[in-house]
XYZ file of C-alpha atoms in Angstrom:
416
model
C 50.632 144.005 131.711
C 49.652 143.100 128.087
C 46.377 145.208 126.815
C 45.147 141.692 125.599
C 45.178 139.800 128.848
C 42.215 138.246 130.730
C 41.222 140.970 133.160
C 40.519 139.748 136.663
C 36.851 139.443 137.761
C 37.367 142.859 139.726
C 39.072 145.165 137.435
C 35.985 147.290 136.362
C 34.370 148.230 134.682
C 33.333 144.065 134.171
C 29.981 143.697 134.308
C 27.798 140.536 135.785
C 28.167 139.112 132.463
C 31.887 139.345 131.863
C 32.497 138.200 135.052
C 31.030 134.916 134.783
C 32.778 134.439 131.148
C 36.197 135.364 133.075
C 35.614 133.103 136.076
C 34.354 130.437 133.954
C 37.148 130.250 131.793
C 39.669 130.165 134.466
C 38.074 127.147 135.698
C 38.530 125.601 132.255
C 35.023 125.170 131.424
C 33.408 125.705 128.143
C 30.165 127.017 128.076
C 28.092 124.224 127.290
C 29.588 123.127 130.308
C 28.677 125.380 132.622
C 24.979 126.047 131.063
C 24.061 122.146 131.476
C 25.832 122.406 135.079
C 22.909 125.530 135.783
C 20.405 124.063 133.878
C 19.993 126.855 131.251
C 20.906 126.436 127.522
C 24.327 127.748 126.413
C 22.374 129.901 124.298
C 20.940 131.535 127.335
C 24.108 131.126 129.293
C 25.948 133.265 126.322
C 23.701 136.130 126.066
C 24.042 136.339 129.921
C 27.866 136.394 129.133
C 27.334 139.352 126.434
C 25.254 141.282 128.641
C 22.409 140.944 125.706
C 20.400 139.639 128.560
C 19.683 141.114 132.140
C 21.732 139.874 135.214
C 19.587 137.030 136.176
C 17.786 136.092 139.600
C 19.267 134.944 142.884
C 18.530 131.625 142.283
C 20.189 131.181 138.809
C 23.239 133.478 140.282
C 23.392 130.645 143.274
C 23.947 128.077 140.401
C 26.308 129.844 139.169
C 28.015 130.565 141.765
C 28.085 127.176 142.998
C 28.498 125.378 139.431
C 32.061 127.837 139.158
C 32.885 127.024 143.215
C 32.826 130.802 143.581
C 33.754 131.400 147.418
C 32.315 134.580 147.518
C 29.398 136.429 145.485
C 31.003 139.613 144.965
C 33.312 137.875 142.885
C 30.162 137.722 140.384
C 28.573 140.871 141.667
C 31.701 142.989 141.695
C 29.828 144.632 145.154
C 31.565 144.783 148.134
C 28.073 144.975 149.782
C 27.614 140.449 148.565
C 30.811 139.949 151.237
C 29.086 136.067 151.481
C 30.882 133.119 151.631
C 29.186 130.591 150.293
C 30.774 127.530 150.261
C 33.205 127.853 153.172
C 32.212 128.449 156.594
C 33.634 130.189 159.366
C 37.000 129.025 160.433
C 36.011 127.775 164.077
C 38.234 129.382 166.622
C 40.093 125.812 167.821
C 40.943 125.433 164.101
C 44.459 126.679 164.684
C 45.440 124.017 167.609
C 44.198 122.018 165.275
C 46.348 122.515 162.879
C 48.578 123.166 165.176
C 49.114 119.652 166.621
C 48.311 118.199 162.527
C 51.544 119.961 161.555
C 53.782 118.699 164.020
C 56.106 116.249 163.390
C 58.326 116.178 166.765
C 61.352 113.296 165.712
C 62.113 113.280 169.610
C 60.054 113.809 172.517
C 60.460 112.721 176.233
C 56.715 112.576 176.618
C 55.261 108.752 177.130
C 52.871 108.225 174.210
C 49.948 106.654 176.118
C 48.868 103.345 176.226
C 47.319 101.771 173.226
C 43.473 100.926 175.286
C 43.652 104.719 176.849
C 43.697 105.814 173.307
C 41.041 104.043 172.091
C 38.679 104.486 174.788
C 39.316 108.655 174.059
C 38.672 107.987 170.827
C 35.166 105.878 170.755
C 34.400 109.069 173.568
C 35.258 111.673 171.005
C 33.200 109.835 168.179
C 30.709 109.673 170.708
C 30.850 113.417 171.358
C 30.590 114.165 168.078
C 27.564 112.391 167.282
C 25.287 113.765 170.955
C 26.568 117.033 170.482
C 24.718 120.306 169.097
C 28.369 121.789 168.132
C 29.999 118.639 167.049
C 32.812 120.614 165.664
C 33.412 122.293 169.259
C 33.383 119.061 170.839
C 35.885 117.336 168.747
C 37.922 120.691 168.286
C 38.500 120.787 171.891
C 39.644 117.107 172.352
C 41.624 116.698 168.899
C 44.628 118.227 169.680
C 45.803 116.072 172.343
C 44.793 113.200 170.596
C 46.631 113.606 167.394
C 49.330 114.385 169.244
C 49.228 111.145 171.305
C 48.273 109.254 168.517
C 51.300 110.622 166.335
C 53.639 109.707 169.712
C 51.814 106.245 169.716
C 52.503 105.457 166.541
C 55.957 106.653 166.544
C 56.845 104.599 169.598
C 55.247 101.478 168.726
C 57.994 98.365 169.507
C 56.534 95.060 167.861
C 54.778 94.894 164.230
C 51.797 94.177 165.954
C 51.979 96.943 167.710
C 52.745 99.526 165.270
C 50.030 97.970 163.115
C 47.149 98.932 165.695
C 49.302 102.001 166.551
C 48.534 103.359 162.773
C 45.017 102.294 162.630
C 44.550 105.040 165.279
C 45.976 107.428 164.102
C 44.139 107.175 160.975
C 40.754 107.396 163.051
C 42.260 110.225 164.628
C 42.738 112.115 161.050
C 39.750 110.629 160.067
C 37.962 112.467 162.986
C 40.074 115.876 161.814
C 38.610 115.286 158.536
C 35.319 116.073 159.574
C 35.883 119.036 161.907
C 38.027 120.820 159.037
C 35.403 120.343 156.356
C 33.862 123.571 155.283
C 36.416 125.197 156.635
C 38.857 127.714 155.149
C 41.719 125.586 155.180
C 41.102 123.091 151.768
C 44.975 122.259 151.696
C 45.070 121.386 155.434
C 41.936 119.074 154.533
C 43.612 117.231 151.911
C 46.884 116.659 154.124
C 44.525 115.348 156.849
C 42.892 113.385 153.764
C 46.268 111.839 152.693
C 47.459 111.195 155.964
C 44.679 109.281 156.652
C 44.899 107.178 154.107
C 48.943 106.267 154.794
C 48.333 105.160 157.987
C 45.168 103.104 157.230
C 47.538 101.319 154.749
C 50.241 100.815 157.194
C 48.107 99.295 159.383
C 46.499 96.606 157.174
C 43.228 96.657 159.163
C 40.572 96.591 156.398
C 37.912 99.073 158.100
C 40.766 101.725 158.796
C 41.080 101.399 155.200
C 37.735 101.450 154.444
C 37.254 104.384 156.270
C 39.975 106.302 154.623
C 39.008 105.549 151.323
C 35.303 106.989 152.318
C 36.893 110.388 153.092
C 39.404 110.981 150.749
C 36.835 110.116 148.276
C 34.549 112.560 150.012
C 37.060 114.969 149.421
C 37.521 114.348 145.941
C 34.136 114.639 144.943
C 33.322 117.627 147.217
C 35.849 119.477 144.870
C 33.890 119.496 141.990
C 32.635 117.755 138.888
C 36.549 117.533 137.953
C 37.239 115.513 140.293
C 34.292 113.183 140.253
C 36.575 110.855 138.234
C 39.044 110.300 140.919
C 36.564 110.023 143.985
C 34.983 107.297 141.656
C 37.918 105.412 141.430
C 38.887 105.568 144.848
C 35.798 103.857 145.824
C 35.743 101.460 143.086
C 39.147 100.258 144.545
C 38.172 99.996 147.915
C 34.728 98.193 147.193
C 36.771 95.591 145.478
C 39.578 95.435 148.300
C 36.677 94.747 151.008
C 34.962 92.261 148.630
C 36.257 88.917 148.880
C 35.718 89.984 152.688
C 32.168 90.366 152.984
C 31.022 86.993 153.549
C 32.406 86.544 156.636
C 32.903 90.347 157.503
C 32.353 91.602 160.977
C 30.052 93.959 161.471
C 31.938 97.592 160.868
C 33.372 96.087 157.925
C 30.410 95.568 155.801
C 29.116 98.335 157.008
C 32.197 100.243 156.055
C 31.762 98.287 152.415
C 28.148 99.627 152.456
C 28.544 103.181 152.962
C 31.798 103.230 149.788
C 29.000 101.447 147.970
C 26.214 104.130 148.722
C 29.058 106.751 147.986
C 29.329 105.848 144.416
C 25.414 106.245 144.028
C 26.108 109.162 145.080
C 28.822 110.506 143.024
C 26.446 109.093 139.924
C 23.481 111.481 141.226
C 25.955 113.984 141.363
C 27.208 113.146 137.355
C 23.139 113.100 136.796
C 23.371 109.165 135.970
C 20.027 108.344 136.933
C 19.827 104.293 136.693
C 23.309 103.925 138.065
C 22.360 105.857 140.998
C 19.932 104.089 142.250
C 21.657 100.767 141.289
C 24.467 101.500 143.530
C 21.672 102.747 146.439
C 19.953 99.351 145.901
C 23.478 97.300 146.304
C 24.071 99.716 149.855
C 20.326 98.624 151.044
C 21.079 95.295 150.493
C 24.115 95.408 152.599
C 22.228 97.552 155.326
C 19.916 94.787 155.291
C 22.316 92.574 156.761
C 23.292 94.687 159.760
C 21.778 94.116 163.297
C 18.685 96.383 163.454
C 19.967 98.758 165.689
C 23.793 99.031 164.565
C 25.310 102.448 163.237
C 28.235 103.198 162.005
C 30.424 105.474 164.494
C 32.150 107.193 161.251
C 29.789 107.189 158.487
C 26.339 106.602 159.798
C 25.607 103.609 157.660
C 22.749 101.601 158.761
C 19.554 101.002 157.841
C 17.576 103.499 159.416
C 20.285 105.854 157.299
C 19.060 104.342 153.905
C 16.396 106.407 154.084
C 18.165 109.834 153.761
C 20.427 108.433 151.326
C 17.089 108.129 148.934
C 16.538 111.424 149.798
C 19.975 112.764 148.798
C 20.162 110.702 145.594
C 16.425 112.055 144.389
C 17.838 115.603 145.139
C 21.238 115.225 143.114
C 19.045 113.984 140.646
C 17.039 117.092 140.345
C 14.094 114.891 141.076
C 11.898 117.050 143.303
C 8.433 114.754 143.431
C 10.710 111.987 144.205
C 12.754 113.497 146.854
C 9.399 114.246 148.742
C 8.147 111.262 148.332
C 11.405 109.935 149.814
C 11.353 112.518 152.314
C 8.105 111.052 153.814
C 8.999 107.750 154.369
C 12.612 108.617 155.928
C 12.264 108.595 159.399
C 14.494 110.810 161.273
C 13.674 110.381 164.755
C 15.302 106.851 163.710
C 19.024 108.642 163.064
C 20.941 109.187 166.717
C 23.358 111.286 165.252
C 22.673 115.169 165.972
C 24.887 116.253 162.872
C 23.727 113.298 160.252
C 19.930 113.948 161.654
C 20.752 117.672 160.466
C 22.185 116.741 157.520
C 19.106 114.657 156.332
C 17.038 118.136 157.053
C 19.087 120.232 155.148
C 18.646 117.352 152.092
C 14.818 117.614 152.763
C 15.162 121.268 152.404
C 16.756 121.028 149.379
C 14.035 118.453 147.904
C 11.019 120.504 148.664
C 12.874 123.464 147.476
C 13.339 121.779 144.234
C 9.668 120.872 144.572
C 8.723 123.928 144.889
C 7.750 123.957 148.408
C 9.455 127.013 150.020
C 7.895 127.368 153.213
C 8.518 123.375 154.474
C 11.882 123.822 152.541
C 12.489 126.398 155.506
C 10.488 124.526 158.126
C 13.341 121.819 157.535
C 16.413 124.095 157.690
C 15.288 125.591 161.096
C 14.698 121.868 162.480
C 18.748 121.021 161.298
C 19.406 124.361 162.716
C 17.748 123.054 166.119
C 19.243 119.470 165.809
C 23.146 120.535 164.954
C 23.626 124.043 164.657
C 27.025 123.993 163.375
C 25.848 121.633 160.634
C 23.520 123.700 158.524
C 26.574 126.849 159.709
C 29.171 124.760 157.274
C 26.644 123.491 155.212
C 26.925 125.714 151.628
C 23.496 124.456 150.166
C 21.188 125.178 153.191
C 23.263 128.684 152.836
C 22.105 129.213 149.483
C 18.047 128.525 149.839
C 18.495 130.331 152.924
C 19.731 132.942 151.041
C 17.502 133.061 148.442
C 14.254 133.222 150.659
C 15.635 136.309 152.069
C 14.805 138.085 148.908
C 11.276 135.985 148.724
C 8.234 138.642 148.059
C 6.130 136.478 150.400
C 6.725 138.390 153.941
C 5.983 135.891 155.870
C 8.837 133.267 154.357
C 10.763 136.526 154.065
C 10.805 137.164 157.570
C 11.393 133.711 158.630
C 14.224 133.113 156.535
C 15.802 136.139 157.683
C 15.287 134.783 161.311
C 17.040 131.387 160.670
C 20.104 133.621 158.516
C 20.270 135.738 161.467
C 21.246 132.249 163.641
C 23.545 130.902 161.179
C 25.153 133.915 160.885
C 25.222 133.721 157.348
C 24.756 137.488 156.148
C 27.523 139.779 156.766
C 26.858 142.754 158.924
C-alpha cells in the first residue's frame, strides 16, 4: 500500500476529526457540503476536521453521522464500545424466507398457481394485517413468502392478455408489500430489487394505481438514500404525477388518491432539499386532492387521506427545520383519526422530532414511547426516533435520562 493513500476510518491512530474528513470524502462531499447538511459553518466543520476544535456533542455527532449515512458510530468514534446501528435496524428473523421466495425464479413448477380472486382476497388480508398489527413486519413476514411465490406462479401461468395483465398487477402489490417489510433492514440491494421489480410488473400490467403505487416506492427508495439521490426520486414522481393526470377527473377513488400521496411525496422531497415555498406548495396541491376523497377513505398502501394531511404538515415543518411550526402542526393533527398502527407511529416519531427541534425534550420522549406503544417495530426501524432516543440517554436531567433509557431498553437500541 502507497504511504500517500487515504487511510481507512479505522486505521489509528485517526482521530474524531480525521475520521469525519476521511468518511466525508469518500462520500464525495465537499465540506461546505456537509457543514450546511449539519447546520454548522464550514469554518466550524474544518477546525472539527483539524482537530483545532474538541470532538463535538452527541447531537452534532448524530448529524453527522446521519448527514455521511454512517451505519454505525464507531465508524466516527473509532470505539468498539459505539457498536450502534443507526440507520439500519435489526434484520427480522423471517427476512431470509423472504428473500428466500424474492430470489426464486422457478422456470417450471408442477404446483397450480392459485386462482386470481384467492390471491387477492390474501392480499387485501395481508394489507389489512399490516395496518391492525403492533409488529406489522411479523405479520406480513410470516404471510409473504407464500404469496410471492403464488403471485410469481400466477403471473407466470397467466393464459389470456387479460389475464396476465391483472396477474402482474399482483404481483407488483405483492413486492410492493415486501418493500415495506425490508425497509430498514440490512439488506439495501435486496430493497432495490424488490423496488425494481415492482415497478416492471406495474408496467406490464397497465393498471394506473399499480403504477402509481410503484412509482411511490421506488421513489421512496431513492430519496431515502440520500441527498444524491433526491434528483432521481424527484423525477420519478414528476413522471408519474403527469402519467395519472389527464386521469384525475374521472379517477376512481385509489387512483387519485394514489396521485395525491406522489404529489405530497414531492413536498416532501423539497422539505428534505430545504425548499421552503415549494414544500408547502406541493402539500397544498395533496390537500386539495385529499379534499376530494370520501371522508372516511384511506389508502391501503400509502395512507393518503385526509385525516393523514395532518401528519404530512407535521413532517414537512420538521424537514424544514421549523420547530414552532411543527408544534403548531402537531396540535391540530389528530391521531386518534389515523387507523393504521404503523403510520399512527410514524406521525409520533415526526412529533418527536418537532418538539425536539423545539426544544421540548421531555414531550419529544412522551411521543416516542406512545409510537413505541402504537407499533413497536416502527420506532425499532425507525433511524431518527433512534437518534433523539439516543441522545436523551446522555441528557443531565435524570429524570428524561432515566426515561429515555427505559424506552432504549424496549427498542433494543443500545448494544449490550
Amino acid at each position: 500500500m502507497s504511504s500517500d493513500a487515504t487511510p481507512g476510518p479505522y486505521a489509528d491512530p485517526l482521530k474524531f476529526g480525521q475520521r469525519v474528513q476521511v468518511l466525508r470524502q469518500r462520500k464525495g462531499m465537499t465540506r461546505a457540503q456537509l457543514a450546511d447538511l449539519i447546520g454548522a459553518s464550514p469554518h466550524t466543520l474544518k477546525k472539527i476536521e483539524n482537530g483545532q476544535q474538541q470532538a463535538p456533542g452527541l447531537d452534532t455527532v448524530l448529524r453527522i453521522a446521519e448527514a455521511l449515512r454512517v451505519r454505525d458510530l464507531s465508524e466516527l468514534t473509532g470505539h468498539a464500545d459505539t457498536h450502534v446501528d443507526l440507520f439500519i435496524g435489526p434484520g427480522h428473523p423471517r427476512l431470509a424466507a423472504v428473500r428466500a421466495a424474492i430470489d426464486n425464479f422457478a422456470l417450471a413448477t408442477e404446483a397450480e398457481p392459485p386462482p386470481i380472486a384467492h390471491l387477492e382476497a390474501r392480499l387485501h388480508a395481508a394489507w389489512k394485517a399490516r395496518h391492525e398489527a403492533e409488529n406489522h413486519r411479523e405479520a406480513i413476514g410470516r404471510l409473504l413468502p407464500d404469496l410471492i411465490r403464488d403471485a410469481q406462479a400466477l403471473a407466470r401461468a397467466a393464459d389470456s392478455a387479460a389475464d396476465r395483465r391483472r396477474a402482474q398487477a399482483l404481483l407488483s402489490q405483492t413486492y410492493s408489500l415486501s418493500q415495506f417489510f425490508i425497509a430498514y433492514q440490512p439488506d439495501s440491494a435486496l430493497l432495490w430489487r424488490v423496488a425494481e421489480r415492482g415497478m416492471v410488473a406495474a408496467q406490464d400490467s397497465g393498471d394506473p394505481h399499480a403504477i402509481g403505487v410503484a412509482a411511490w416506492l421506488l421513489a421512496q427508495a431513492h430519496r431515502d438514500s440520500g441527498p444524491r439521490h433526491f434528483d432521481a426520486a424527484e423525477a420519478i414522481n414528476t413522471e408519474a404525477v403527469r402519467f395519472l393526470k389527464p386521469l384525475l377527473p374521472d379517477a376512481e377513488t385509489e387512483v387519485l388518491a394514489i396521485a395525491g400521496a406522489l404529489e405530497f411525496e414531492l413536498g416532501y422531497t423539497a422539505a428534505r432539499r430545504r425548499a421552503t415555498g415549494t414544500a408547502w406548495r406541493h402539500w397544498d396541491r395533496a390537500n386539495s386532492m385529499a379534499a376530494r376523497l370520501p371522508g372516511d377513505y384511506y389508502h391501503p398502501v400509502t395512507s393518503f387521506s385526509r385525516a393523514i394531511m395532518g401528519a404530512h404538515a407535521v413532517t414537512v415543518a420538521v424537514e424544514l427545520r421549523q420547530g414552532g411550526e411543527s408544534v403548531r402542526q402537531a396540535a391540530r393533527a389528530d391521531e386518534m383519526t389515523i387507523p393504521s398502527r404503523p403510520r399512527r407511529a410514524r406521525h409520533r416519531i415526526e412529533e418527536a422530532r418537532g418538539y425536539h427541534l423545539d426544544a421540548q425534550p421531555d414531550v419529544a420522549i412522551a411521543a416516542l414511547e406512545k409510537a413505541f406503544k402504537a407499533a413497536p417495530e416502527t420506532i425499532r426501524y425507525n433511524g431518527y426516533a433512534r437518534r433523539i432516543i439516543l441522545e436523551e440517554v446522555e441528557s443531565k436531567q435524570a429524570p428524561r435520562r432515566q426515561r429515555a433509557s427505559a424506552l432504549a431498553a424496549d427498542v433494543g437500541l443500545l448494544a449490550a
